[in-house]
Tab-separated table of C-alpha atoms in Angstrom:
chain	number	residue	atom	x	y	z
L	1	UNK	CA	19.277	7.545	21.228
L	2	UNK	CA	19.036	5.741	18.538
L	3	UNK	CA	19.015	1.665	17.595
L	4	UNK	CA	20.864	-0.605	14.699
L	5	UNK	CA	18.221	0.884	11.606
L	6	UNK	CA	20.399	4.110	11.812
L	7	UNK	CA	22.853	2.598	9.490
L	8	UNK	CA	20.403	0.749	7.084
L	9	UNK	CA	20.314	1.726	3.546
L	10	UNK	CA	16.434	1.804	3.361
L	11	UNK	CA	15.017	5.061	4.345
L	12	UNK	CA	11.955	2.903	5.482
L	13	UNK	CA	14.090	1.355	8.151
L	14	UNK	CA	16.059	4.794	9.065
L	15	UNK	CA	12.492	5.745	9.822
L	16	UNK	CA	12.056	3.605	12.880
L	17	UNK	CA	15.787	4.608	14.005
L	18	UNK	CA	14.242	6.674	16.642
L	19	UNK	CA	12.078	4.478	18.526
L	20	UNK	CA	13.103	2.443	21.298
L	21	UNK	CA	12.412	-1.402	19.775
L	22	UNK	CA	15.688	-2.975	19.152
L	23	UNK	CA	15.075	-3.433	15.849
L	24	UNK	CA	17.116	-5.809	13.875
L	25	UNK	CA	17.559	-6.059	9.615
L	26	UNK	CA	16.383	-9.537	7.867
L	27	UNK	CA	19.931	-10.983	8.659
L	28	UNK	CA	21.579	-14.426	9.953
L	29	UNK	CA	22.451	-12.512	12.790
L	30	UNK	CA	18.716	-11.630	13.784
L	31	UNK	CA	17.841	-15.000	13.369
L	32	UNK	CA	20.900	-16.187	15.892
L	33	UNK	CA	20.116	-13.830	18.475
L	34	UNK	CA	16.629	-15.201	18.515
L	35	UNK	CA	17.651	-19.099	18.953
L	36	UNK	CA	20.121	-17.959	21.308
L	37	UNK	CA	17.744	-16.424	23.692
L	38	UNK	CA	15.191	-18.782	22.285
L	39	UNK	CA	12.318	-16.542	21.512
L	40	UNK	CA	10.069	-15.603	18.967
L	41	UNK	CA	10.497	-13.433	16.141
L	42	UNK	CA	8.353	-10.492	15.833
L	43	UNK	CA	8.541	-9.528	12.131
L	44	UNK	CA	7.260	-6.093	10.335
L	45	UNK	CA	7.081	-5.268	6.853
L	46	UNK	CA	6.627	-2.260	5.489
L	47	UNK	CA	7.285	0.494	2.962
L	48	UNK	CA	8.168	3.996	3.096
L	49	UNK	CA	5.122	5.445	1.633
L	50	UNK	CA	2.384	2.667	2.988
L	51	UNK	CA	0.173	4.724	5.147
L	52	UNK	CA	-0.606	2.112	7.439
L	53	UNK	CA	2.475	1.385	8.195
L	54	UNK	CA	3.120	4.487	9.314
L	55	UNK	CA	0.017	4.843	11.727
L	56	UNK	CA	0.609	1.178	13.033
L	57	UNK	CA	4.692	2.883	13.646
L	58	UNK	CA	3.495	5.843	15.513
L	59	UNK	CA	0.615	4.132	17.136
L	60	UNK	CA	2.606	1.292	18.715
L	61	UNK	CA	6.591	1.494	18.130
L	62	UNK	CA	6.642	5.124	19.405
L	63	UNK	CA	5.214	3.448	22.658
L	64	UNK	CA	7.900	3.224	25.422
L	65	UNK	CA	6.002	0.296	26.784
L	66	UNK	CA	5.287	-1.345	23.396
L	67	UNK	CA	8.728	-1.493	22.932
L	68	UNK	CA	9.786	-2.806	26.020
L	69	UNK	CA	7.290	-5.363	25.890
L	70	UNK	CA	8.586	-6.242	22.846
L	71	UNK	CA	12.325	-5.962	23.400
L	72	UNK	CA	11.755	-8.809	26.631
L	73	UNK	CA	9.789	-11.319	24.893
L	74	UNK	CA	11.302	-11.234	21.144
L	75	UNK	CA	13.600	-10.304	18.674
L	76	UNK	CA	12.109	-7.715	16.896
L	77	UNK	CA	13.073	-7.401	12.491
L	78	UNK	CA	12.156	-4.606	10.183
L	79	UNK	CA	11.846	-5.060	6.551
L	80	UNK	CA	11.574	-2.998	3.833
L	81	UNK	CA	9.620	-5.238	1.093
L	82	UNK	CA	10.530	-2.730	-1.506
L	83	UNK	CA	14.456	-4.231	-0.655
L	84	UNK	CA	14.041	-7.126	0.058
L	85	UNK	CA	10.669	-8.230	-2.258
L	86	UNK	CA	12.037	-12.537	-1.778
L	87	UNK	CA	11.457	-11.645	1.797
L	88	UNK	CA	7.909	-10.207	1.713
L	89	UNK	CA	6.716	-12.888	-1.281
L	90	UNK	CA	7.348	-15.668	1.112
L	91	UNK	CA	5.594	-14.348	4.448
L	92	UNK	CA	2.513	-12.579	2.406
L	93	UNK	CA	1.775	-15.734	0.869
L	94	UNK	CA	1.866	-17.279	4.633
L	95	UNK	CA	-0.048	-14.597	6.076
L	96	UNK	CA	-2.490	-15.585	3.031
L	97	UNK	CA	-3.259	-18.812	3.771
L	98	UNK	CA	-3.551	-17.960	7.452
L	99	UNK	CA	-6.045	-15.481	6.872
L	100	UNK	CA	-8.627	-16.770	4.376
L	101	UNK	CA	-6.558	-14.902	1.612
L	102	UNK	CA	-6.415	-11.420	3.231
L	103	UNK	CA	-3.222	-9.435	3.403
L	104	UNK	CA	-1.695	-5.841	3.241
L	105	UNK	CA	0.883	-3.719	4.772
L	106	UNK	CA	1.977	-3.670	7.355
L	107	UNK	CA	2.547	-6.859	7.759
L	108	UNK	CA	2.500	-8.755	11.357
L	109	UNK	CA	4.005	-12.105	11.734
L	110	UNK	CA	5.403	-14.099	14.668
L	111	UNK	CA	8.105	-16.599	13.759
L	112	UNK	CA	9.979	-19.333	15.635
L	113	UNK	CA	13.517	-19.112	15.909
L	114	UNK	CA	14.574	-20.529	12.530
L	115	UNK	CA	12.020	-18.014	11.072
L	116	UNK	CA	9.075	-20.477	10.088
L	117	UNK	CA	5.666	-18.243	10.687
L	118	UNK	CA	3.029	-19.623	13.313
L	119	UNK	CA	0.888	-16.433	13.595
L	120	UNK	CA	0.544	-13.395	10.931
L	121	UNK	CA	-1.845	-10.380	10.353
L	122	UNK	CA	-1.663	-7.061	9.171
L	123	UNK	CA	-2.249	-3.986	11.468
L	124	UNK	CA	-3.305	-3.716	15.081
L	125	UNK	CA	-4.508	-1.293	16.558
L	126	UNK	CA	-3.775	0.183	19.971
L	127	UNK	CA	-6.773	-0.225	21.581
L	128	UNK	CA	-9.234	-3.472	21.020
L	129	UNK	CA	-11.785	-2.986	17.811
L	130	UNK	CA	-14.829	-5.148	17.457
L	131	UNK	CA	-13.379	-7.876	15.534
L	132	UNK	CA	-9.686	-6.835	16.062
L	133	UNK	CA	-7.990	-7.277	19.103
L	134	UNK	CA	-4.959	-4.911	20.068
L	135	UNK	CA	-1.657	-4.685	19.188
L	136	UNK	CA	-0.593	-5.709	22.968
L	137	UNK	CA	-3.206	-8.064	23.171
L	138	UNK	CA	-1.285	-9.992	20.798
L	139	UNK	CA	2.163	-9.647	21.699
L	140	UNK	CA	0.788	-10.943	24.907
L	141	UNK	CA	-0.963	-13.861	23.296
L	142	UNK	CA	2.322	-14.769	21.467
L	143	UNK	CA	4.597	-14.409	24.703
L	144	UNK	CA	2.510	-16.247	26.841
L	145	UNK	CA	1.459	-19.061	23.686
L	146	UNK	CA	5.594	-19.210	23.650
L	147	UNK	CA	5.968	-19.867	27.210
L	148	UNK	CA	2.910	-22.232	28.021
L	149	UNK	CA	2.614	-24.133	24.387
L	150	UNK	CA	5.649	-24.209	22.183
L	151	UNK	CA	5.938	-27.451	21.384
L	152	UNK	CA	2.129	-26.604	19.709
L	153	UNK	CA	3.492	-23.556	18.395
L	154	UNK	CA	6.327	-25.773	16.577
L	155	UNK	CA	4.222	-28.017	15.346
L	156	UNK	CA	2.112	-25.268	13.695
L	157	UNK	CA	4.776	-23.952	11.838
L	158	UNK	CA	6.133	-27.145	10.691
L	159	UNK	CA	2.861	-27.601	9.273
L	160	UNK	CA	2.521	-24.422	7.855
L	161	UNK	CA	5.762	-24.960	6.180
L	162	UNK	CA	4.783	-28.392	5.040
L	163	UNK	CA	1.845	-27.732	3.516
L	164	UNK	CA	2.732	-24.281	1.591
L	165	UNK	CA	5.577	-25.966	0.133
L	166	UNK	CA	3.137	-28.856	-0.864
L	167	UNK	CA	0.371	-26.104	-2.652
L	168	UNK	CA	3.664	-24.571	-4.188
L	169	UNK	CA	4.825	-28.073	-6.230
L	170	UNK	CA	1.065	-28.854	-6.828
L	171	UNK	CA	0.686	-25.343	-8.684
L	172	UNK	CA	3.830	-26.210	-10.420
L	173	UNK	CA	2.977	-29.205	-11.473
L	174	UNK	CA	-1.081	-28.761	-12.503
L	175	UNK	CA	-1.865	-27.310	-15.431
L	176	UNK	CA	-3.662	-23.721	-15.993
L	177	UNK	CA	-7.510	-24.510	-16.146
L	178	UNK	CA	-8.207	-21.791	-18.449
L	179	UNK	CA	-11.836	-22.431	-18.658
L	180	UNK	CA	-12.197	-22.223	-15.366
L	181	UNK	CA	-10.659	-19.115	-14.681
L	182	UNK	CA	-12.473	-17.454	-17.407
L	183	UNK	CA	-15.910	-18.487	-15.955
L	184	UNK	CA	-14.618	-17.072	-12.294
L	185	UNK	CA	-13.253	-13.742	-13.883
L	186	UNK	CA	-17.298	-13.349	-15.380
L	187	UNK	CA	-18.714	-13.524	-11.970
L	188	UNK	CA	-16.896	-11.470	-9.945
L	189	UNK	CA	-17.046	-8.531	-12.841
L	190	UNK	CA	-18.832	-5.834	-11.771
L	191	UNK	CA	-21.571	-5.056	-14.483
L	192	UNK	CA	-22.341	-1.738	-13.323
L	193	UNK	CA	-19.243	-0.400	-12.186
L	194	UNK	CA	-16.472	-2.663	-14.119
L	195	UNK	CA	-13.495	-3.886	-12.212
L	196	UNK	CA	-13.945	-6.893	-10.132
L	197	UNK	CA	-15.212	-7.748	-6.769
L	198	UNK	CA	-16.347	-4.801	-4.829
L	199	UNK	CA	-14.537	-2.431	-2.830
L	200	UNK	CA	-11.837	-2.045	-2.392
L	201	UNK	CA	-11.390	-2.004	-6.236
L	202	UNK	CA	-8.047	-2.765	-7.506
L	203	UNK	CA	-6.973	-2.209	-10.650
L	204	UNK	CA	-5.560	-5.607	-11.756
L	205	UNK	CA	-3.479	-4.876	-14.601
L	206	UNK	CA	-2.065	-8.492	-15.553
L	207	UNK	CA	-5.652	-9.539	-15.558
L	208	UNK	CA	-7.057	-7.432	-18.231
L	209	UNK	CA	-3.887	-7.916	-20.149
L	210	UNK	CA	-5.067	-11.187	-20.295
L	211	UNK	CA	-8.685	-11.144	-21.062
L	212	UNK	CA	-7.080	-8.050	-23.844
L	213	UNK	CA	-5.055	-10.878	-25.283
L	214	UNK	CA	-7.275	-13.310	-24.836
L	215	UNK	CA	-9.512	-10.980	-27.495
L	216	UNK	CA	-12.972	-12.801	-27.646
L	217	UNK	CA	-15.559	-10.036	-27.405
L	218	UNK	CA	-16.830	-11.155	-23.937
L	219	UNK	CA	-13.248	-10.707	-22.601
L	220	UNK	CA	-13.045	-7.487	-24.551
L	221	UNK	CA	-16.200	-5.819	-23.255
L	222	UNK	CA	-15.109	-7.011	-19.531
L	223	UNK	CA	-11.744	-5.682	-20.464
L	224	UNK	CA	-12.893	-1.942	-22.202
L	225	UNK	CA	-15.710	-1.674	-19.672
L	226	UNK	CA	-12.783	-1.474	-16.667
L	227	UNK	CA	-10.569	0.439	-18.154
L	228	UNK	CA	-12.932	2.646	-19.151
L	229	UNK	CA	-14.419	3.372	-15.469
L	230	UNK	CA	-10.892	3.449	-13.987
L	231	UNK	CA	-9.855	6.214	-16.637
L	232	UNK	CA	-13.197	8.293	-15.637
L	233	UNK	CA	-13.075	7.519	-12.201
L	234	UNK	CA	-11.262	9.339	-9.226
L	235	UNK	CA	-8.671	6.404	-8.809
L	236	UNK	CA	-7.027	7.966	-11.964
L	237	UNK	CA	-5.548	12.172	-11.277
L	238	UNK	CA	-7.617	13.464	-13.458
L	239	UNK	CA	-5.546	16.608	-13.093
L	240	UNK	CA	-1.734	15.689	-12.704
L	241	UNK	CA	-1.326	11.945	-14.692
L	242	UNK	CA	-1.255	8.467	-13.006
L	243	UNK	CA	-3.531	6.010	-11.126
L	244	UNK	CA	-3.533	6.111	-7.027
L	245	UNK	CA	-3.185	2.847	-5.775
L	246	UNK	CA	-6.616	1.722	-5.438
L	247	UNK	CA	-10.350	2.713	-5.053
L	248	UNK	CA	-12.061	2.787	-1.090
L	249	UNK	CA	-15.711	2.522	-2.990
L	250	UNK	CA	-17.357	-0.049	-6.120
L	251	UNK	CA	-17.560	2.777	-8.107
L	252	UNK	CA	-13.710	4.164	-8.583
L	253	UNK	CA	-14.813	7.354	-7.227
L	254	UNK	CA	-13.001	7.985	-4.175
L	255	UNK	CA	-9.041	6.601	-4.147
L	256	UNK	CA	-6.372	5.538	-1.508
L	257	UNK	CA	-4.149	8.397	-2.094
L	258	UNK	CA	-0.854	6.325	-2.764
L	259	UNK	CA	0.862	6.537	-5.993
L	260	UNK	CA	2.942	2.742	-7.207
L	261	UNK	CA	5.095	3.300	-9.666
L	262	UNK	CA	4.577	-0.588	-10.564
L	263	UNK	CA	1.119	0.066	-10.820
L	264	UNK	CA	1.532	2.645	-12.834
L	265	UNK	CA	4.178	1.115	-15.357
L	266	UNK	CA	1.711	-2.052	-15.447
L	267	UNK	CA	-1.062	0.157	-16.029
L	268	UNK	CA	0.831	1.996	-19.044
L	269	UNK	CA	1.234	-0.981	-21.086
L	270	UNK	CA	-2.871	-2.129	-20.538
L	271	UNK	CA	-3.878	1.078	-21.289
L	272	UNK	CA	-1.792	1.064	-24.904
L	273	UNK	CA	-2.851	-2.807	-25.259
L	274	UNK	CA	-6.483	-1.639	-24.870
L	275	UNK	CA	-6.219	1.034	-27.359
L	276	UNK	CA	-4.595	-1.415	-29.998
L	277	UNK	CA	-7.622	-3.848	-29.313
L	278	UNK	CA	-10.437	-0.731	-29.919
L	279	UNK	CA	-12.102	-0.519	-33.111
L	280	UNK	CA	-10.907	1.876	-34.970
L	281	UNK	CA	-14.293	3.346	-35.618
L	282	UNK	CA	-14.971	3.820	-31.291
L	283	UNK	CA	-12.962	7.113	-31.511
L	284	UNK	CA	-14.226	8.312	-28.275
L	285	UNK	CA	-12.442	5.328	-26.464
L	286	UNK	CA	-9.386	5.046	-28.305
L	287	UNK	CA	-9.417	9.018	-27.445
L	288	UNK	CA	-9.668	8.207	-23.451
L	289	UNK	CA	-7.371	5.460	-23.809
L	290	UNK	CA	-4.942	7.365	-25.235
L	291	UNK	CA	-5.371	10.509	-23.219
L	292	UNK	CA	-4.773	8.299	-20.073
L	293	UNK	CA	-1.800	6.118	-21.094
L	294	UNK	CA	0.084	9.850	-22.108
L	295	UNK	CA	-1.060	11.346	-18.642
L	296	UNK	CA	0.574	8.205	-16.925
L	297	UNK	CA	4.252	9.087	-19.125
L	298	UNK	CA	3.930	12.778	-18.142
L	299	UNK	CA	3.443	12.089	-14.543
L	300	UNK	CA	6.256	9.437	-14.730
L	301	UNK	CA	8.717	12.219	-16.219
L	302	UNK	CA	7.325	14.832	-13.825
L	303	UNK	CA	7.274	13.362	-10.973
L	304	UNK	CA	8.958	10.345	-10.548
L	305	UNK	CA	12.113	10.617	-11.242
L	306	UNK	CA	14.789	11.697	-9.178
L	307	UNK	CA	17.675	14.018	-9.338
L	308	UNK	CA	19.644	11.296	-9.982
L	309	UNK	CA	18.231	9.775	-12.839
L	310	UNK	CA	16.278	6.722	-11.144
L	311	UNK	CA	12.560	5.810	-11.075
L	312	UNK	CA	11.275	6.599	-7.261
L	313	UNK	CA	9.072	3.743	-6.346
L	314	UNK	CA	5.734	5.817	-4.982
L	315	UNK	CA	4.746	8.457	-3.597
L	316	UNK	CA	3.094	8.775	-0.147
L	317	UNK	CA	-0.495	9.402	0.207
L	318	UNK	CA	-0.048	11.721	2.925
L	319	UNK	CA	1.296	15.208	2.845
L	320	UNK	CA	1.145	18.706	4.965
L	321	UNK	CA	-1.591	21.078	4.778
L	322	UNK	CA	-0.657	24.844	4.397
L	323	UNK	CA	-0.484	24.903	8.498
L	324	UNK	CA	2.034	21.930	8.181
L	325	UNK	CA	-0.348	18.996	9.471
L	326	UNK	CA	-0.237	16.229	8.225
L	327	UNK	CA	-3.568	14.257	6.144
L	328	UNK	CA	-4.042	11.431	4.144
L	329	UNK	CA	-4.612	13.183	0.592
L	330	UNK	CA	-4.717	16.580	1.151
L	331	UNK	CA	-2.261	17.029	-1.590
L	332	UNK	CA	-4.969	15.886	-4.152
L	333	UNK	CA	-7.771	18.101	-2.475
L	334	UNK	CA	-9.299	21.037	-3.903
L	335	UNK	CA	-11.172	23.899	-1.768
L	336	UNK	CA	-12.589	27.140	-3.229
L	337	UNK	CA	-10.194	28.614	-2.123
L	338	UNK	CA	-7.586	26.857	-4.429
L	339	UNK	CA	-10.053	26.151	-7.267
L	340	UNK	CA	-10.271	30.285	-7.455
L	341	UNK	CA	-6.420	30.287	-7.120
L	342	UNK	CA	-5.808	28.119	-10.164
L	343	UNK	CA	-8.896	29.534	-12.019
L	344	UNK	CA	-9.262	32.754	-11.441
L	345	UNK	CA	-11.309	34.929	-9.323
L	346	UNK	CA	-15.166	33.540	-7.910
L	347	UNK	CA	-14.710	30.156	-10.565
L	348	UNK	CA	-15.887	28.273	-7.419
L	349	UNK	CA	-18.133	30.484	-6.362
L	350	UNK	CA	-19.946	30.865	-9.408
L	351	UNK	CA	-19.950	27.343	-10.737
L	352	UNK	CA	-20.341	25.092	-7.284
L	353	UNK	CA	-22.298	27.594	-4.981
L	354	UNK	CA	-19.399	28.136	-2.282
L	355	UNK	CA	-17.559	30.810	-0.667
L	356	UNK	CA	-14.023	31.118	-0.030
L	357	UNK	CA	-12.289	32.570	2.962
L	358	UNK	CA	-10.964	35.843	3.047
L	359	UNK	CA	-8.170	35.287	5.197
L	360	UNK	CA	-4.891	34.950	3.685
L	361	UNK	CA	-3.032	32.174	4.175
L	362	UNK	CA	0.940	32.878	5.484
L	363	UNK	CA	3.015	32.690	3.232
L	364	UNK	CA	5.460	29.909	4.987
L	365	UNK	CA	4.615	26.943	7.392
L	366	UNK	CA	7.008	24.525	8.661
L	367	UNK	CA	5.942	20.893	7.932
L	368	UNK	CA	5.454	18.933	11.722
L	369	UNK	CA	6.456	15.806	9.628
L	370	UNK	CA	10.111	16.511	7.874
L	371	UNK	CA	10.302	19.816	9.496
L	372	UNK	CA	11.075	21.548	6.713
L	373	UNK	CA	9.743	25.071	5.502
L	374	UNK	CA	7.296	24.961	2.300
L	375	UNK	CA	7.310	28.414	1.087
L	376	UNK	CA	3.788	28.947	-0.468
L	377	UNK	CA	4.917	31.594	-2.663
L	378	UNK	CA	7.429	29.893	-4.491
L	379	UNK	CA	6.417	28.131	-8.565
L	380	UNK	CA	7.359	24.928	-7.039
L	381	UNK	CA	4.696	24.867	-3.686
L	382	UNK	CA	2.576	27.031	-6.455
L	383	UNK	CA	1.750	23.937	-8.440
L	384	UNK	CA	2.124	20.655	-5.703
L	385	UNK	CA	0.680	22.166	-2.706
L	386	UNK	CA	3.050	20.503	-0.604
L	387	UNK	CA	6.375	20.000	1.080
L	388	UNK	CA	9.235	17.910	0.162
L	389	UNK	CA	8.105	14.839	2.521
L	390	UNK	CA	5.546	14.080	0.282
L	391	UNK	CA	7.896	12.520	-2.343
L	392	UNK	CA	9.004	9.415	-0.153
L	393	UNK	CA	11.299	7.560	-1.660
L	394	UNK	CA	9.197	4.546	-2.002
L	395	UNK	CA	0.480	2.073	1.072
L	396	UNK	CA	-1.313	0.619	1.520
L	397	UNK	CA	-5.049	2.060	2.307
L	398	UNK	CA	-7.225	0.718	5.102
L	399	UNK	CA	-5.785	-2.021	7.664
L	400	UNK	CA	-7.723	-5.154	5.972
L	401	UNK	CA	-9.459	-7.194	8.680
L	402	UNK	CA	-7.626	-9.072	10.474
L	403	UNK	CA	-8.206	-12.798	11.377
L	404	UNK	CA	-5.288	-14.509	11.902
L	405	UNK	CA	-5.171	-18.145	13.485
L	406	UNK	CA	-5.144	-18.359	17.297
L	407	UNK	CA	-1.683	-19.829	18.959
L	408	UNK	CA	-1.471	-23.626	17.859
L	409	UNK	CA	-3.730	-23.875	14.951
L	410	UNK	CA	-2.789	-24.059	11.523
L	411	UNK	CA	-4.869	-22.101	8.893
């Protein structure tokens, strides 16, 4: 059995064919079906290789009495924001400014009717977290807030509405304090580790393209300092090319596993902007600089492109080990074992003070994810360690906290 998603064109959406929520694509006719039972809209966004999305799909959507729950009380749409990015724009900045600027993927929203959002978060998880209630929890907040309180639930969205739309024209209309931003871009730099903030550590491209063009040598150290760490760090493959999609820890030493390709083609033009704005004389810079802007191309041409000749738009940070279970990373993950495989005989042993195991691996394991075969002794599984699934055709890391407005209030 099998519901509408089957015939979507996004292999994110195919990938919720299976379960037993009526889902619905972002359509006119999804939003008709909802005013005509008069109910809310229970919207998810996702991507294909957004590992939090997937947990939050096998944790919840999988359920038989999830879905029912959520087949009675609302009309249930799927979107895929690498489709439909107008879509996912319009209810991140929403679930925003309902959540004290915290966001991510998946993204949770309940809408009215004519799609105008008066609760939104991010993941849920089955069971009630400190701080985090659980994903039925909520749907039974929302059915019963829709039932007992609607006109209050109206009114929040109208506001909501009313007062992005207002923040939109006043940004369009105010002009860039530049001072201001410079000053706030100073504080939150880390001194010790670069970047900004503190973990998780994203890489923010556009943002040291700008203090790169801005060129004073405040914004330049702030600027070289970051790229620097990132291109030492364990957020960039030091082995096969590219930058995962963002760092778990201050110091850039432990990554999310996902690979962007918009990261990575922002990334490419920051890391050849910084080496144009490097003395000439700082040859070990330039050196790294250069070194990492080349291992992003050869990645790109290696990996990211597919049999057809188009760009695929990230690869998934989860993969099968060599027993075909699934883990977050394991694809990027070196044992002994493999380090003397690549290597040569007792590297590991003789360098890091391990053992390997003597028992040999078999030589074929079906994946429990595609169900596909990865033979282990072929060039190909030689060199990625994994099986096909791991290239999805298009995450997000851990579920940011969640603290979405309560029924019938507005921010």
């Amino acid at each position: 059995m099998v519901n509408r998603l089957s015939e979507s064109s996004s292999d994110y959406l195919r990938q919720h064919a299976h379960q037993g929520v009526d889902w619905w694509e972002w359509s006119p006719e999804a939003r008709a079906e909802a005013v005509a039972r008069d109910v809310p809209i229970l919207l998810s966004i996702g991507y294909a290789s957004c590992h939090w999305c997937h947990v939050m799909s096998h944790e919840s959507f999988d359920n038989p009495e999830v879905a029912a729950y959520i087949n009675e009380h609302f009309v249930p749409i799927k979107v895929d924001r690498q489709q439909l990015p107008d879509v996912d724009a319009v209810f991140m900045t929403a679930t925003q400014a309902m959540n004290n600027g915290n966001g991510g993927w998946p993204m949770t929203a309940f809408l009215t009717p004519e799609a105008k959002p008066f609760f939104t978060g991010t993941y849920f998880p089955p069971e009630p977290q400190p701080g985090m209630p659980s994903f039925m929890q909520v749907l039974g907040a929302m059915a019963d807030g829709w039932h007992s309180r609607r006109d209050k639930l109206r009114g929040s969205a109208d506001y909501i509405v009313a007062t992005l739309a207002a923040q939109d024209d006043a940004a369009s209309e105010a002009a860039p304090d530049l001072r201001n931003a410079v000053d706030e871009v100073e504080k939150q730099f880390d001194l010790i580790h670069g970047g900004f903030g503190t973990a998780p550590k994203f890489p923010a491209p556009t943002l040291l393209d700008a203090l790169l063009v801005k060129g004073d040598p405040k914004s330049l150290e702030i600027a070289q300092r970051t790229l620097e760490s990132m291109a030492r760090g364990g957020i960039y493959d030091q082995v096969g090319g590219g930058f995962h999609r963002y760092a778990v820890d201050p110091g850039w030493v432990v990554p999310h596993f996902e690979k962007m390709l918009y990261d990575n083609a922002l990334l490419l033009g920051t890391y050849v902007r910084g080496w144009r704005r490097t003395a000439d004389h700082d040859e070990g810079l330039r050196a790294l600089y250069e070194r990492t802007a080349y291992g992003i191309v050869e990645w790109l041409e290696r990996e990211m492109v597919s049999e057809e000749g188009a760009f695929i738009s990230g690869l998934d940070a989860d993969s099968c080990d060599i027993r075909g279970a699934v883990h977050e990373g394991i694809f990027y993950l070196w044992n002994p074992e493999l380090l003397d495989d690549a290597l040569g005989p007792n590297w590991a042993t003789g360098l890091l003070r391990c053992s390997t195991s003597p028992a040999a691996a078999p030589s074929r394991t079906d994946c429990r994810r595609c169900n596909c075969a990865a033979d282990r002794t072929s060039p190909s599984w030689r060199r990625s360690r994994a099986c096909c699934c791991r290239s999805a055709p298009t995450g997000s890391g851990p579920p940011p906290t969640t603290s979405s407005s309560p029924p019938g209030t507005a921010g």
